[in-house]
Amino acid sequence: EIVLTQSPATLSLSPGERATLSCRASQSINIYLAWYQQKPGLAPRLLIYDAYNRATGIPARFSGSASGTDFTLTISSLEPEDFAVYYCQQRNSWPLTFGGGTMVEL
Amino acid sequence: EGQLLESGGGLVQPGGSLRLSCAASRFTFNNYAMTWVRQTPGKGLEWVSSITNNGDRRTYADSVKGRFTISRDNSKNTLHLQMNSLRAEDTAVYYCAKDRIPEYGGIWTFDSWGHGTLVTVSS
């Protein structure tokens, strides 16, 4: 099973600041990594797929990158609505796995 | 993007059964692979089971294999999860999720999610 380790667990930032979230895979997953945002009481929302690609309707301030087994989600300038929990997910092999999440808090 | 609406959750005793349903609309259901994901209250996301668009391949997490069965009725645009021999650790919100693009075999990235249905296993 591929383990995804997200760091940090919590990121305390202010609106306008840059957020950098990390997801490290325990083995190669090619670029088959997605990022989701989840707000309290709501379902996850797809932000990035296949490491780099923004999903439909996702603002350009969200970007994804990859280097080997290390993946990064960057929010260039935090908006008030961006404070949430972010999860990564790999689709390279079964079982599908999610990271433990990073909370971006005010 | 599509619309998904789960139902069938509730309180059940350990060892009991429940059948979850997910009604799909606003997309061509029979073109898309589908997946169930669960979330323990206050915790992270856990993949449960996936099924290809025509139902010919089904995959399960080890934690539910042999107890849960995923199925779909493409004539009714509905996904199901039959859960038997339920345990306390199955307590979670269960989401159904749709693949991002219609591809035979599935791509397992999810662009639409339901609101979730809560399953509580307790005596």
PDB file of N, CA, C and O in Angstrom, chain A residues 42-77:
ATOM      1  N   LEU A  42     -18.855  19.706   4.654  1.00  0.00           N
ATOM      2  CA  LEU A  42     -19.020  19.581   3.201  1.00  0.00           C
ATOM      3  C   LEU A  42     -18.173  18.446   2.656  1.00  0.00           C
ATOM      4  O   LEU A  42     -17.226  17.980   3.294  1.00  0.00           O
ATOM      5  N   ALA A  43     -18.517  18.029   1.439  1.00  0.00           N
ATOM      6  CA  ALA A  43     -17.737  17.004   0.761  1.00  0.00           C
ATOM      7  C   ALA A  43     -16.435  17.601   0.226  1.00  0.00           C
ATOM      8  O   ALA A  43     -16.327  18.821   0.041  1.00  0.00           O
ATOM      9  N   PRO A  44     -15.449  16.761  -0.027  1.00  0.00           N
ATOM     10  CA  PRO A  44     -14.226  17.265  -0.661  1.00  0.00           C
ATOM     11  C   PRO A  44     -14.501  17.838  -2.052  1.00  0.00           C
ATOM     12  O   PRO A  44     -15.467  17.455  -2.720  1.00  0.00           O
ATOM     13  N   ARG A  45     -13.625  18.754  -2.454  1.00  0.00           N
ATOM     14  CA  ARG A  45     -13.715  19.359  -3.783  1.00  0.00           C
ATOM     15  C   ARG A  45     -12.376  19.159  -4.484  1.00  0.00           C
ATOM     16  O   ARG A  45     -11.318  19.468  -3.898  1.00  0.00           O
ATOM     17  N   LEU A  46     -12.421  18.681  -5.703  1.00  0.00           N
ATOM     18  CA  LEU A  46     -11.199  18.450  -6.466  1.00  0.00           C
ATOM     19  C   LEU A  46     -10.570  19.781  -6.871  1.00  0.00           C
ATOM     20  O   LEU A  46     -11.235  20.650  -7.450  1.00  0.00           O
ATOM     21  N   LEU A  47      -9.282  19.928  -6.558  1.00  0.00           N
ATOM     22  CA  LEU A  47      -8.538  21.126  -6.943  1.00  0.00           C
ATOM     23  C   LEU A  47      -7.579  20.847  -8.095  1.00  0.00           C
ATOM     24  O   LEU A  47      -7.560  21.573  -9.094  1.00  0.00           O
ATOM     25  N   ILE A  48      -6.755  19.845  -7.926  1.00  0.00           N
ATOM     26  CA  ILE A  48      -5.655  19.525  -8.839  1.00  0.00           C
ATOM     27  C   ILE A  48      -5.693  18.039  -9.149  1.00  0.00           C
ATOM     28  O   ILE A  48      -5.911  17.231  -8.236  1.00  0.00           O
ATOM     29  N   TYR A  49      -5.487  17.666 -10.402  1.00  0.00           N
ATOM     30  CA  TYR A  49      -5.365  16.260 -10.744  1.00  0.00           C
ATOM     31  C   TYR A  49      -4.076  16.026 -11.525  1.00  0.00           C
ATOM     32  O   TYR A  49      -3.564  16.939 -12.183  1.00  0.00           O
ATOM     33  N   ASP A  50      -3.568  14.813 -11.400  1.00  0.00           N
ATOM     34  CA  ASP A  50      -2.312  14.428 -12.048  1.00  0.00           C
ATOM     35  C   ASP A  50      -1.212  15.451 -11.792  1.00  0.00           C
ATOM     36  O   ASP A  50      -0.520  15.904 -12.709  1.00  0.00           O
ATOM     37  N   ALA A  51      -1.099  15.800 -10.548  1.00  0.00           N
ATOM     38  CA  ALA A  51      -0.018  16.617  -9.974  1.00  0.00           C
ATOM     39  C   ALA A  51      -0.049  18.082 -10.347  1.00  0.00           C
ATOM     40  O   ALA A  51       0.254  18.946  -9.524  1.00  0.00           O
ATOM     41  N   TYR A  52      -0.379  18.395 -11.594  1.00  0.00           N
ATOM     42  CA  TYR A  52      -0.183  19.754 -12.099  1.00  0.00           C
ATOM     43  C   TYR A  52      -1.452  20.448 -12.581  1.00  0.00           C
ATOM     44  O   TYR A  52      -1.462  21.670 -12.723  1.00  0.00           O
ATOM     45  N   ASN A  53      -2.504  19.693 -12.863  1.00  0.00           N
ATOM     46  CA  ASN A  53      -3.627  20.228 -13.627  1.00  0.00           C
ATOM     47  C   ASN A  53      -4.754  20.733 -12.734  1.00  0.00           C
ATOM     48  O   ASN A  53      -5.286  19.975 -11.912  1.00  0.00           O
ATOM     49  N   ARG A  54      -5.119  21.995 -12.926  1.00  0.00           N
ATOM     50  CA  ARG A  54      -6.246  22.518 -12.161  1.00  0.00           C
ATOM     51  C   ARG A  54      -7.549  21.943 -12.686  1.00  0.00           C
ATOM     52  O   ARG A  54      -7.771  21.859 -13.901  1.00  0.00           O
ATOM     53  N   ALA A  55      -8.417  21.576 -11.766  1.00  0.00           N
ATOM     54  CA  ALA A  55      -9.748  21.089 -12.144  1.00  0.00           C
ATOM     55  C   ALA A  55     -10.600  22.258 -12.639  1.00  0.00           C
ATOM     56  O   ALA A  55     -10.255  23.431 -12.445  1.00  0.00           O
ATOM     57  N   THR A  56     -11.693  21.914 -13.264  1.00  0.00           N
ATOM     58  CA  THR A  56     -12.595  22.922 -13.815  1.00  0.00           C
ATOM     59  C   THR A  56     -13.045  23.895 -12.746  1.00  0.00           C
ATOM     60  O   THR A  56     -13.511  23.493 -11.667  1.00  0.00           O
ATOM     61  N   GLY A  57     -12.899  25.181 -13.035  1.00  0.00           N
ATOM     62  CA  GLY A  57     -13.404  26.215 -12.133  1.00  0.00           C
ATOM     63  C   GLY A  57     -12.499  26.558 -10.964  1.00  0.00           C
ATOM     64  O   GLY A  57     -12.863  27.410 -10.144  1.00  0.00           O
ATOM     65  N   ILE A  58     -11.345  25.950 -10.888  1.00  0.00           N
ATOM     66  CA  ILE A  58     -10.438  26.226  -9.765  1.00  0.00           C
ATOM     67  C   ILE A  58      -9.592  27.458 -10.086  1.00  0.00           C
ATOM     68  O   ILE A  58      -8.985  27.528 -11.157  1.00  0.00           O
ATOM     69  N   PRO A  59      -9.521  28.405  -9.159  1.00  0.00           N
ATOM     70  CA  PRO A  59      -8.776  29.648  -9.440  1.00  0.00           C
ATOM     71  C   PRO A  59      -7.285  29.406  -9.668  1.00  0.00           C
ATOM     72  O   PRO A  59      -6.710  28.456  -9.143  1.00  0.00           O
ATOM     73  N   ALA A  60      -6.695  30.307 -10.392  1.00  0.00           N
ATOM     74  CA  ALA A  60      -5.287  30.164 -10.773  1.00  0.00           C
ATOM     75  C   ALA A  60      -4.337  30.294  -9.588  1.00  0.00           C
ATOM     76  O   ALA A  60      -3.148  29.947  -9.713  1.00  0.00           O
ATOM     77  N   ARG A  61      -4.812  30.770  -8.456  1.00  0.00           N
ATOM     78  CA  ARG A  61      -3.922  30.874  -7.297  1.00  0.00           C
ATOM     79  C   ARG A  61      -3.546  29.484  -6.739  1.00  0.00           C
ATOM     80  O   ARG A  61      -2.594  29.375  -5.966  1.00  0.00           O
ATOM     81  N   PHE A  62      -4.283  28.462  -7.143  1.00  0.00           N
ATOM     82  CA  PHE A  62      -3.950  27.090  -6.763  1.00  0.00           C
ATOM     83  C   PHE A  62      -3.065  26.473  -7.848  1.00  0.00           C
ATOM     84  O   PHE A  62      -3.408  26.494  -9.028  1.00  0.00           O
ATOM     85  N   SER A  63      -1.938  25.917  -7.430  1.00  0.00           N
ATOM     86  CA  SER A  63      -1.070  25.226  -8.376  1.00  0.00           C
ATOM     87  C   SER A  63      -0.441  24.006  -7.725  1.00  0.00           C
ATOM     88  O   SER A  63      -0.271  23.956  -6.501  1.00  0.00           O
ATOM     89  N   GLY A  64      -0.119  23.029  -8.564  1.00  0.00           N
ATOM     90  CA  GLY A  64       0.501  21.816  -8.076  1.00  0.00           C
ATOM     91  C   GLY A  64       1.811  21.557  -8.786  1.00  0.00           C
ATOM     92  O   GLY A  64       1.977  21.931  -9.953  1.00  0.00           O
ATOM     93  N   SER A  65       2.723  20.911  -8.059  1.00  0.00           N
ATOM     94  CA  SER A  65       4.009  20.557  -8.652  1.00  0.00           C
ATOM     95  C   SER A  65       4.459  19.223  -8.080  1.00  0.00           C
ATOM     96  O   SER A  65       3.903  18.722  -7.098  1.00  0.00           O
ATOM     97  N   ALA A  66       5.480  18.674  -8.722  1.00  0.00           N
ATOM     98  CA  ALA A  66       5.977  17.353  -8.314  1.00  0.00           C
ATOM     99  C   ALA A  66       7.468  17.255  -8.551  1.00  0.00           C
ATOM    100  O   ALA A  66       8.001  17.838  -9.517  1.00  0.00           O
ATOM    101  N   SER A  67       8.125  16.496  -7.670  1.00  0.00           N
ATOM    102  CA  SER A  67       9.532  16.172  -7.848  1.00  0.00           C
ATOM    103  C   SER A  67       9.751  14.786  -7.258  1.00  0.00           C
ATOM    104  O   SER A  67       9.782  14.633  -6.034  1.00  0.00           O
ATOM    105  N   GLY A  68       9.844  13.796  -8.131  1.00  0.00           N
ATOM    106  CA  GLY A  68       9.964  12.424  -7.653  1.00  0.00           C
ATOM    107  C   GLY A  68       8.725  12.006  -6.888  1.00  0.00           C
ATOM    108  O   GLY A  68       7.622  12.018  -7.418  1.00  0.00           O
ATOM    109  N   THR A  69       8.918  11.669  -5.625  1.00  0.00           N
ATOM    110  CA  THR A  69       7.787  11.252  -4.790  1.00  0.00           C
ATOM    111  C   THR A  69       7.281  12.383  -3.893  1.00  0.00           C
ATOM    112  O   THR A  69       6.471  12.150  -3.006  1.00  0.00           O
ATOM    113  N   ASP A  70       7.765  13.580  -4.124  1.00  0.00           N
ATOM    114  CA  ASP A  70       7.335  14.743  -3.365  1.00  0.00           C
ATOM    115  C   ASP A  70       6.424  15.624  -4.207  1.00  0.00           C
ATOM    116  O   ASP A  70       6.788  16.010  -5.317  1.00  0.00           O
ATOM    117  N   PHE A  71       5.262  15.941  -3.645  1.00  0.00           N
ATOM    118  CA  PHE A  71       4.264  16.743  -4.335  1.00  0.00           C
ATOM    119  C   PHE A  71       3.934  17.959  -3.491  1.00  0.00           C
ATOM    120  O   PHE A  71       3.930  17.887  -2.258  1.00  0.00           O
ATOM    121  N   THR A  72       3.642  19.052  -4.178  1.00  0.00           N
ATOM    122  CA  THR A  72       3.367  20.309  -3.482  1.00  0.00           C
ATOM    123  C   THR A  72       2.120  20.954  -4.049  1.00  0.00           C
ATOM    124  O   THR A  72       1.939  21.019  -5.268  1.00  0.00           O
ATOM    125  N   LEU A  73       1.274  21.418  -3.145  1.00  0.00           N
ATOM    126  CA  LEU A  73       0.161  22.284  -3.494  1.00  0.00           C
ATOM    127  C   LEU A  73       0.504  23.679  -2.985  1.00  0.00           C
ATOM    128  O   LEU A  73       0.816  23.844  -1.806  1.00  0.00           O
ATOM    129  N   THR A  74       0.440  24.645  -3.871  1.00  0.00           N
ATOM    130  CA  THR A  74       0.735  26.026  -3.503  1.00  0.00           C
ATOM    131  C   THR A  74      -0.500  26.881  -3.729  1.00  0.00           C
ATOM    132  O   THR A  74      -1.141  26.794  -4.774  1.00  0.00           O
ATOM    133  N   ILE A  75      -0.819  27.665  -2.725  1.00  0.00           N
ATOM    134  CA  ILE A  75      -1.850  28.694  -2.855  1.00  0.00           C
ATOM    135  C   ILE A  75      -1.114  30.024  -2.808  1.00  0.00           C
ATOM    136  O   ILE A  75      -0.546  30.378  -1.770  1.00  0.00           O
ATOM    137  N   SER A  76      -1.101  30.727  -3.914  1.00  0.00           N
ATOM    138  CA  SER A  76      -0.179  31.856  -4.045  1.00  0.00           C
ATOM    139  C   SER A  76      -0.511  33.008  -3.105  1.00  0.00           C
ATOM    140  O   SER A  76       0.386  33.665  -2.568  1.00  0.00           O
ATOM    141  N   SER A  77      -1.798  33.249  -2.900  1.00  0.00           N
ATOM    142  CA  SER A  77      -2.226  34.331  -2.017  1.00  0.00           C
ATOM    143  C   SER A  77      -3.562  33.922  -1.409  1.00  0.00           C
ATOM    144  O   SER A  77      -4.570  33.880  -2.118  1.00  0.00           O
TER     145      SER A  77
END
